[in-house]
Amino acid sequence: MPPRSGQAHELTTVDGLAQLSFLIYQLLERRAAAHDLSIVQTRLLGVLRDRRPTMNELGRLLSLDKSSVSGLVDRAERRGLVERSPSPQDGRAVLVSLTDQGRAIVADVAPRFGEDVAELLAPLSASDGRALSRIVSRALVAHAEEQGIDLFPAVPVDRRR
Amino acid sequence: MPPRSGQAHELTTVDGLAQLSFLIYQLLERRAAAHDLSIVQTRLLGVLRDRRPTMNELGRLLSLDKSSVSGLVDRAERRGLVERSPSPQDGRAVLVSLTDQGRAIVADVAPRFGEDVAELLAPLSASDGRALSRIVSRALVAHAEEQGIDLFPAVPVDRRR
DNA sequence: TATTGTTATACTCTATAACTATA
DNA sequence: TATAGTTATAGAGTATAACAATA
């Protein structure tokens, strides 16, 4: 039986966060679909926005096997969204970067997705909106510290190797 | 440049919610993988926990085409997790429900996932935790109302049609 | 005629295993 | 030998289109 809170139903914390996650996931999915992109392709472009990783690093960033990365980059490259170049440092390594076309898509999708999220939060009061942002940020920062992850990379705009 | 808030970094609302979503998504994915289940299969089982929908309704609940639902249910049925039965009301319709085995998996995954989420929120103060739950719930309820979706089905434990 | 569901088909996405080339 | 990446293969997941059965 769902608990009541005042006159309206309230979800449990877990159910609420799970549903919120799926919802936000779908918002991004829908915006990506406007460019005929899957979520994974979109994450690929997003990750490349401020990085120029090797295939290997890309696998770690996206939590994918190297063979999955090969296929992913193949399809993105075939569509002209990313490009491969040989690493000057390591004859075995391959660097992946956005093309202008890929960058244009990121520049289009990102703000629209931002609007979607803003719209989702529009029914909240201003103070609830601020509180949500602060609390979520706090939880993520604590989690990142525990995992030894840097949430705020130095943003190497044009790092070459 | 990321804004500062006191001594710690704070993410933008959009970035924070997006990251939180992917994180929660991954938590569920990891728990599901322990049963060799994909996220989609897990969502299928979760949706069936308190429903006995037709294939058609299932498609709406999971935002999938009917042909995708056919394949999804095929694979779950082959593994003994769900079962199809003819609708007594409509000769064309097919009802889908959990088997005991499917129910057992839900009963195992749900609390573990709940613990993962609780752990993620553990660094928050008690009042922040409550506020997060309340605010998220509020946003989801408002969104569901706008979309004409019922977040709280009447929980038909043993509804036959 | 319209709706429910399945099937055929094609593509994306993913991992494992075997392979090539470089370190 | 070890590492970086690709390829072959197999399977899940998805949608479109065509179809059969029922309403």
Tab-separated table of C-alpha atoms (C1' of nucleotides) in Angstrom:
chain	number	residue	atom	x	y	z
A	1	MET	CA	0.000	0.000	0.000
A	2	PRO	CA	1.484	3.345	-1.017
A	3	PRO	CA	2.039	5.707	1.899
A	4	ARG	CA	0.202	8.990	1.999
A	5	SER	CA	1.728	12.360	2.644
A	6	GLY	CA	-0.780	15.113	3.133
A	7	GLN	CA	-3.421	14.705	0.444
A	8	ALA	CA	-1.134	13.327	-2.287
A	9	HIS	CA	0.561	9.955	-2.717
A	10	GLU	CA	4.265	9.841	-2.158
A	11	LEU	CA	6.645	7.314	-3.680
A	12	THR	CA	9.286	5.586	-1.621
A	13	THR	CA	12.752	7.049	-2.027
A	14	VAL	CA	13.971	4.067	-4.001
A	15	ASP	CA	10.976	3.885	-6.312
A	16	GLY	CA	11.076	7.624	-6.850
A	17	LEU	CA	14.744	7.709	-7.744
A	18	ALA	CA	14.429	4.670	-9.994
A	19	GLN	CA	11.511	6.200	-11.855
A	20	LEU	CA	13.272	9.531	-12.096
A	21	SER	CA	16.292	7.813	-13.595
A	22	PHE	CA	14.279	6.032	-16.253
A	23	LEU	CA	12.453	9.223	-17.045
A	24	ILE	CA	15.598	11.298	-17.491
A	25	TYR	CA	17.107	8.467	-19.496
A	26	GLN	CA	14.088	8.580	-21.796
A	27	LEU	CA	14.290	12.339	-22.176
A	28	LEU	CA	17.855	12.014	-23.437
A	29	GLU	CA	16.862	9.087	-25.619
A	30	ARG	CA	14.125	11.119	-27.272
A	31	ARG	CA	16.409	14.070	-28.019
A	32	ALA	CA	19.032	11.728	-29.395
A	33	ALA	CA	16.443	10.041	-31.597
A	34	ALA	CA	15.830	13.378	-33.294
A	35	HIS	CA	19.313	12.927	-34.765
A	36	ASP	CA	18.795	9.203	-35.305
A	37	LEU	CA	21.214	8.521	-32.500
A	38	SER	CA	21.035	5.853	-29.837
A	39	ILE	CA	21.798	6.593	-26.199
A	40	VAL	CA	25.182	4.933	-26.547
A	41	GLN	CA	26.137	6.947	-29.598
A	42	THR	CA	25.060	10.056	-27.739
A	43	ARG	CA	27.124	9.157	-24.695
A	44	LEU	CA	30.070	8.556	-27.014
A	45	LEU	CA	29.743	12.043	-28.446
A	46	GLY	CA	29.269	13.491	-24.973
A	47	VAL	CA	32.396	11.844	-23.653
A	48	LEU	CA	34.402	13.115	-26.623
A	49	ARG	CA	33.232	16.676	-26.066
A	50	ASP	CA	36.237	17.484	-23.912
A	51	ARG	CA	38.502	14.475	-24.447
A	52	ARG	CA	40.583	12.787	-27.138
A	53	PRO	CA	40.960	9.297	-25.716
A	54	THR	CA	42.401	6.093	-27.108
A	55	MET	CA	40.022	3.236	-27.895
A	56	ASN	CA	41.186	1.651	-24.687
A	57	GLU	CA	40.394	4.711	-22.556
A	58	LEU	CA	37.059	5.017	-24.302
A	59	GLY	CA	36.201	1.533	-23.178
A	60	ARG	CA	36.910	2.467	-19.595
A	61	LEU	CA	34.940	5.710	-19.848
A	62	LEU	CA	31.885	3.941	-21.234
A	63	SER	CA	32.356	0.674	-19.345
A	64	LEU	CA	32.542	-1.307	-22.585
A	65	ASP	CA	34.733	-4.098	-23.891
A	66	LYS	CA	37.303	-3.050	-26.505
A	67	SER	CA	35.495	-5.014	-29.189
A	68	SER	CA	32.284	-3.144	-28.390
A	69	VAL	CA	34.166	0.131	-28.698
A	70	SER	CA	35.508	-0.920	-32.093
A	71	GLY	CA	32.010	-1.451	-33.420
A	72	LEU	CA	30.642	1.660	-31.780
A	73	VAL	CA	33.338	3.862	-33.252
A	74	ASP	CA	32.999	2.090	-36.613
A	75	ARG	CA	29.351	3.062	-36.862
A	76	ALA	CA	29.923	6.601	-35.618
A	77	GLU	CA	32.826	7.052	-38.033
A	78	ARG	CA	30.773	5.721	-40.935
A	79	ARG	CA	28.267	8.460	-40.140
A	80	GLY	CA	30.959	11.094	-40.047
A	81	LEU	CA	30.523	11.905	-36.348
A	82	VAL	CA	33.953	10.894	-35.063
A	83	GLU	CA	37.350	10.154	-36.541
A	84	ARG	CA	40.247	7.890	-35.736
A	85	SER	CA	43.862	9.004	-35.870
A	86	PRO	CA	47.057	7.148	-35.031
A	87	SER	CA	48.717	8.012	-31.742
A	88	PRO	CA	52.108	9.655	-32.246
A	89	GLN	CA	53.239	8.173	-28.920
A	90	ASP	CA	52.213	4.553	-29.352
A	91	GLY	CA	52.147	2.783	-32.684
A	92	ARG	CA	49.442	0.428	-31.447
A	93	ALA	CA	47.072	3.062	-30.097
A	94	VAL	CA	44.282	4.908	-31.912
A	95	LEU	CA	42.932	8.295	-30.852
A	96	VAL	CA	39.255	9.128	-31.279
A	97	SER	CA	37.877	12.631	-31.621
A	98	LEU	CA	34.735	14.475	-32.699
A	99	THR	CA	34.331	15.772	-36.217
A	100	ASP	CA	32.704	19.154	-36.756
A	101	GLN	CA	29.494	17.347	-37.551
A	102	GLY	CA	29.675	15.363	-34.345
A	103	ARG	CA	30.385	18.519	-32.394
A	104	ALA	CA	27.387	20.214	-33.983
A	105	ILE	CA	25.106	17.446	-32.802
A	106	VAL	CA	26.378	17.674	-29.251
A	107	ALA	CA	25.858	21.423	-29.370
A	108	ASP	CA	22.270	20.859	-30.443
A	109	VAL	CA	21.292	18.000	-28.143
A	110	ALA	CA	22.824	19.270	-24.904
A	111	PRO	CA	20.756	22.468	-24.496
A	112	ARG	CA	17.512	20.797	-25.586
A	113	PHE	CA	18.015	18.046	-23.052
A	114	GLY	CA	18.673	20.769	-20.484
A	115	GLU	CA	15.321	22.326	-21.312
A	116	ASP	CA	13.597	18.981	-20.907
A	117	VAL	CA	15.005	18.576	-17.434
A	118	ALA	CA	14.098	22.155	-16.552
A	119	GLU	CA	10.554	21.494	-17.696
A	120	LEU	CA	10.378	18.363	-15.587
A	121	LEU	CA	11.364	20.432	-12.558
A	122	ALA	CA	9.128	23.372	-13.417
A	123	PRO	CA	6.293	22.314	-11.096
A	124	LEU	CA	8.655	22.562	-8.127
A	125	SER	CA	8.880	25.689	-6.043
A	126	ALA	CA	12.052	27.726	-6.471
A	127	SER	CA	13.335	26.643	-3.085
A	128	ASP	CA	12.598	22.973	-3.786
A	129	GLY	CA	14.445	23.272	-7.088
A	130	ARG	CA	17.488	24.724	-5.359
A	131	ALA	CA	17.322	22.111	-2.616
A	132	LEU	CA	17.147	19.290	-5.160
A	133	SER	CA	20.170	20.563	-7.010
A	134	ARG	CA	22.152	20.977	-3.812
A	135	ILE	CA	21.236	17.592	-2.356
A	136	VAL	CA	21.869	15.652	-5.566
A	137	SER	CA	25.184	17.386	-5.978
A	138	ARG	CA	26.129	16.558	-2.413
A	139	ALA	CA	25.328	12.867	-2.819
A	140	LEU	CA	27.260	12.633	-6.093
A	141	VAL	CA	30.312	14.414	-4.748
A	142	ALA	CA	30.380	12.127	-1.715
A	143	HIS	CA	30.000	9.082	-3.949
A	144	ALA	CA	32.737	10.238	-6.297
A	145	GLU	CA	35.109	10.791	-3.394
A	146	GLU	CA	34.442	7.310	-2.091
A	147	GLN	CA	35.152	5.868	-5.527
A	148	GLY	CA	38.204	8.041	-6.069
A	149	ILE	CA	36.658	9.570	-9.175
A	150	ASP	CA	37.273	13.167	-10.187
A	151	LEU	CA	33.920	14.730	-10.999
A	152	PHE	CA	35.615	17.848	-12.283
A	153	PRO	CA	38.314	17.002	-14.840
A	154	ALA	CA	40.603	19.818	-15.888
A	155	VAL	CA	38.736	20.057	-19.232
A	156	PRO	CA	41.634	19.688	-21.700
A	157	VAL	CA	40.058	21.529	-24.609
A	158	ASP	CA	42.698	20.671	-27.169
A	159	ARG	CA	44.900	18.006	-25.717
A	160	ARG	CA	47.040	16.260	-28.333
A	161	ARG	CA	49.340	13.336	-27.734
B	1	MET	CA	34.004	26.642	-15.156
B	2	PRO	CA	32.094	24.765	-12.472
B	3	PRO	CA	30.432	27.017	-9.917
B	4	ARG	CA	31.503	26.837	-6.311
B	5	SER	CA	29.194	26.449	-3.379
B	6	GLY	CA	30.915	26.918	-0.068
B	7	GLN	CA	34.157	24.992	-0.199
B	8	ALA	CA	32.984	22.168	-2.475
B	9	HIS	CA	32.155	22.066	-6.182
B	10	GLU	CA	28.511	21.931	-7.113
B	11	LEU	CA	27.176	20.439	-10.323
B	12	THR	CA	24.539	22.154	-12.393
B	13	THR	CA	21.059	20.773	-11.861
B	14	VAL	CA	21.018	19.157	-15.287
B	15	ASP	CA	24.457	17.580	-15.013
B	16	GLY	CA	23.711	16.390	-11.517
B	17	LEU	CA	20.436	14.748	-12.422
B	18	ALA	CA	21.910	13.199	-15.559
B	19	GLN	CA	24.834	11.756	-13.632
B	20	LEU	CA	22.565	10.549	-10.855
B	21	SER	CA	20.378	8.811	-13.404
B	22	PHE	CA	23.243	6.971	-15.051
B	23	LEU	CA	24.556	5.997	-11.639
B	24	ILE	CA	21.261	4.575	-10.438
B	25	TYR	CA	20.823	2.882	-13.786
B	26	GLN	CA	24.192	1.204	-13.323
B	27	LEU	CA	23.371	0.116	-9.781
B	28	LEU	CA	20.299	-1.693	-11.041
B	29	GLU	CA	22.224	-3.102	-13.989
B	30	ARG	CA	24.813	-4.600	-11.661
B	31	ARG	CA	22.232	-6.254	-9.413
B	32	ALA	CA	20.393	-7.589	-12.453
B	33	ALA	CA	23.603	-9.006	-13.896
B	34	ALA	CA	23.911	-11.209	-10.804
B	35	HIS	CA	20.889	-13.073	-12.189
B	36	ASP	CA	22.115	-12.846	-15.788
B	37	LEU	CA	19.363	-10.360	-16.488
B	38	SER	CA	19.505	-7.259	-18.645
B	39	ILE	CA	18.012	-3.975	-17.512
B	40	VAL	CA	15.063	-4.474	-19.824
B	41	GLN	CA	14.307	-7.956	-18.536
B	42	THR	CA	14.549	-6.596	-15.009
B	43	ARG	CA	12.185	-3.753	-15.775
B	44	LEU	CA	9.786	-6.273	-17.272
B	45	LEU	CA	9.798	-8.285	-14.054
B	46	GLY	CA	9.474	-5.121	-11.971
B	47	VAL	CA	6.474	-3.916	-13.935
B	48	LEU	CA	4.793	-7.293	-13.549
B	49	ARG	CA	5.277	-7.273	-9.792
B	50	ASP	CA	1.879	-5.733	-9.200
B	51	ARG	CA	0.239	-5.946	-12.620
B	52	ARG	CA	-1.092	-8.524	-15.061
B	53	PRO	CA	-1.135	-6.509	-18.278
B	54	THR	CA	-1.799	-7.416	-21.872
B	55	MET	CA	1.081	-7.335	-24.347
B	56	ASN	CA	-0.309	-4.059	-25.545
B	57	GLU	CA	-0.342	-2.463	-22.086
B	58	LEU	CA	3.135	-3.814	-21.487
B	59	GLY	CA	4.335	-1.958	-24.532
B	60	ARG	CA	2.927	1.259	-23.162
B	61	LEU	CA	4.392	0.654	-19.709
B	62	LEU	CA	7.870	0.024	-21.118
B	63	SER	CA	7.626	2.404	-24.072
B	64	LEU	CA	8.261	-0.390	-26.548
B	65	ASP	CA	6.742	-1.397	-29.854
B	66	LYS	CA	4.483	-4.432	-29.719
B	67	SER	CA	6.936	-6.442	-31.779
B	68	SER	CA	9.673	-5.647	-29.271
B	69	VAL	CA	7.406	-6.785	-26.461
B	70	SER	CA	6.782	-10.060	-28.276
B	71	GLY	CA	10.494	-10.810	-28.405
B	72	LEU	CA	11.096	-9.641	-24.864
B	73	VAL	CA	8.347	-11.835	-23.436
B	74	ASP	CA	9.482	-14.725	-25.656
B	75	ARG	CA	12.930	-14.683	-24.106
B	76	ALA	CA	11.641	-14.217	-20.551
B	77	GLU	CA	9.126	-17.025	-21.029
B	78	ARG	CA	11.815	-19.314	-22.423
B	79	ARG	CA	13.714	-18.748	-19.185
B	80	GLY	CA	10.652	-19.498	-17.096
B	81	LEU	CA	10.347	-16.011	-15.622
B	82	VAL	CA	6.946	-15.004	-17.022
B	83	GLU	CA	3.992	-16.745	-18.599
B	84	ARG	CA	1.363	-15.893	-21.186
B	85	SER	CA	-2.313	-16.685	-20.778
B	86	PRO	CA	-5.279	-15.909	-23.001
B	87	SER	CA	-7.554	-13.088	-21.894
B	88	PRO	CA	-11.033	-14.312	-20.997
B	89	GLN	CA	-12.437	-10.929	-22.016
B	90	ASP	CA	-10.792	-10.459	-25.405
B	91	GLY	CA	-9.946	-13.328	-27.686
B	92	ARG	CA	-7.173	-11.341	-29.287
B	93	ALA	CA	-5.426	-10.288	-26.088
B	94	VAL	CA	-2.704	-12.090	-24.162
B	95	LEU	CA	-2.072	-11.547	-20.445
B	96	VAL	CA	1.449	-11.660	-19.061
B	97	SER	CA	2.301	-12.502	-15.459
B	98	LEU	CA	5.249	-13.502	-13.303
B	99	THR	CA	5.995	-17.124	-12.561
B	100	ASP	CA	7.127	-18.108	-9.080
B	101	GLN	CA	10.684	-18.094	-10.370
B	102	GLY	CA	10.284	-14.611	-11.794
B	103	ARG	CA	8.757	-13.441	-8.542
B	104	ALA	CA	11.659	-14.916	-6.594
B	105	ILE	CA	14.137	-12.919	-8.658
B	106	VAL	CA	12.238	-9.688	-8.095
B	107	ALA	CA	12.130	-10.471	-4.385
B	108	ASP	CA	15.890	-10.852	-4.401
B	109	VAL	CA	16.875	-7.935	-6.623
B	110	ALA	CA	14.526	-5.293	-5.227
B	111	PRO	CA	15.865	-5.153	-1.647
B	112	ARG	CA	19.496	-5.309	-2.781
B	113	PHE	CA	18.944	-2.455	-5.161
B	114	GLY	CA	17.212	-0.632	-2.326
B	115	GLU	CA	20.316	-1.049	-0.204
B	116	ASP	CA	22.484	0.303	-3.018
B	117	VAL	CA	20.365	3.418	-3.230
B	118	ALA	CA	20.321	3.792	0.546
B	119	GLU	CA	24.113	3.559	0.550
B	120	LEU	CA	24.336	6.195	-2.132
B	121	LEU	CA	22.224	8.509	0.002
B	122	ALA	CA	23.939	7.616	3.278
B	123	PRO	CA	26.221	10.678	3.243
B	124	LEU	CA	23.173	12.935	3.293
B	125	SER	CA	21.727	14.269	6.521
B	126	ALA	CA	18.411	12.771	7.597
B	127	SER	CA	16.550	15.941	6.674
B	128	ASP	CA	18.226	16.130	3.255
B	129	GLY	CA	17.271	12.532	2.644
B	130	ARG	CA	13.654	13.239	3.476
B	131	ALA	CA	13.666	16.400	1.382
B	132	LEU	CA	15.099	14.549	-1.630
B	133	SER	CA	12.437	11.887	-1.417
B	134	ARG	CA	9.661	14.439	-1.086
B	135	ILE	CA	10.893	16.681	-3.918
B	136	VAL	CA	11.515	13.836	-6.363
B	137	SER	CA	8.118	12.413	-5.582
B	138	ARG	CA	6.508	15.779	-6.143
B	139	ALA	CA	8.143	16.250	-9.542
B	140	LEU	CA	7.185	12.751	-10.666
B	141	VAL	CA	3.586	13.089	-9.536
B	142	ALA	CA	3.253	16.392	-11.362
B	143	HIS	CA	4.800	14.899	-14.481
B	144	ALA	CA	2.546	11.849	-14.332
B	145	GLU	CA	-0.518	14.048	-14.018
B	146	GLU	CA	0.519	16.073	-17.043
B	147	GLN	CA	0.981	12.880	-19.022
B	148	GLY	CA	-2.235	11.338	-17.769
B	149	ILE	CA	-0.358	8.395	-16.282
B	150	ASP	CA	-1.469	6.693	-13.082
B	151	LEU	CA	1.573	6.314	-10.849
B	152	PHE	CA	-0.426	4.342	-8.312
B	153	PRO	CA	-2.304	1.473	-9.902
B	154	ALA	CA	-4.936	-0.107	-7.688
B	155	VAL	CA	-2.494	-2.973	-7.071
B	156	PRO	CA	-4.643	-5.801	-8.357
B	157	VAL	CA	-2.831	-8.630	-6.629
B	158	ASP	CA	-4.776	-11.276	-8.423
B	159	ARG	CA	-6.730	-9.484	-11.091
B	160	ARG	CA	-8.115	-11.763	-13.812
B	161	ARG	CA	-9.828	-10.568	-16.961
C	1	DT	C1'	-12.673	-1.837	-40.465
C	2	DA	C1'	-9.948	-1.577	-36.396
C	3	DT	C1'	-7.255	-3.812	-32.917
C	4	DT	C1'	-4.149	-7.458	-30.827
C	5	DG	C1'	-0.437	-10.000	-31.327
C	6	DT	C1'	3.204	-12.643	-34.062
C	7	DT	C1'	6.645	-13.141	-37.603
C	8	DA	C1'	10.197	-11.768	-41.039
C	9	DT	C1'	13.772	-8.735	-41.572
C	10	DA	C1'	17.401	-5.500	-40.622
C	11	DC	C1'	20.152	-2.940	-37.711
C	12	DT	C1'	22.465	-1.569	-33.211
C	13	DC	C1'	24.761	-3.054	-29.276
C	14	DT	C1'	27.342	-6.234	-26.475
C	15	DA	C1'	30.755	-9.836	-25.116
C	16	DT	C1'	34.071	-13.854	-25.971
C	17	DA	C1'	37.659	-15.693	-28.522
C	18	DA	C1'	41.095	-15.609	-31.965
C	19	DC	C1'	43.997	-12.797	-34.475
C	20	DT	C1'	47.623	-8.944	-36.022
C	21	DA	C1'	50.796	-5.456	-34.986
C	22	DT	C1'	53.502	-2.923	-31.876
C	23	DA	C1'	55.919	-2.291	-27.292
D	1	DT	C1'	55.582	-11.533	-23.380
D	2	DA	C1'	52.239	-8.031	-22.865
D	3	DT	C1'	49.252	-4.548	-24.746
D	4	DA	C1'	46.183	-2.081	-28.365
D	5	DG	C1'	43.046	-2.831	-31.545
D	6	DT	C1'	40.247	-5.499	-35.104
D	7	DT	C1'	37.463	-9.280	-36.714
D	8	DA	C1'	34.366	-13.352	-36.482
D	9	DT	C1'	30.611	-14.935	-34.190
D	10	DA	C1'	26.540	-15.241	-31.319
D	11	DG	C1'	22.880	-13.357	-28.925
D	12	DA	C1'	19.791	-9.543	-26.887
D	13	DG	C1'	17.120	-5.708	-28.025
D	14	DT	C1'	14.707	-2.586	-31.105
D	15	DA	C1'	11.635	-0.970	-34.981
D	16	DT	C1'	9.083	-1.388	-39.559
D	17	DA	C1'	6.153	-3.918	-42.405
D	18	DA	C1'	3.251	-7.701	-43.481
D	19	DC	C1'	0.286	-10.981	-41.651
D	20	DA	C1'	-3.592	-13.810	-39.003
D	21	DA	C1'	-7.207	-13.797	-35.762
D	22	DT	C1'	-10.665	-11.482	-33.250
D	23	DA	C1'	-13.757	-7.452	-32.178
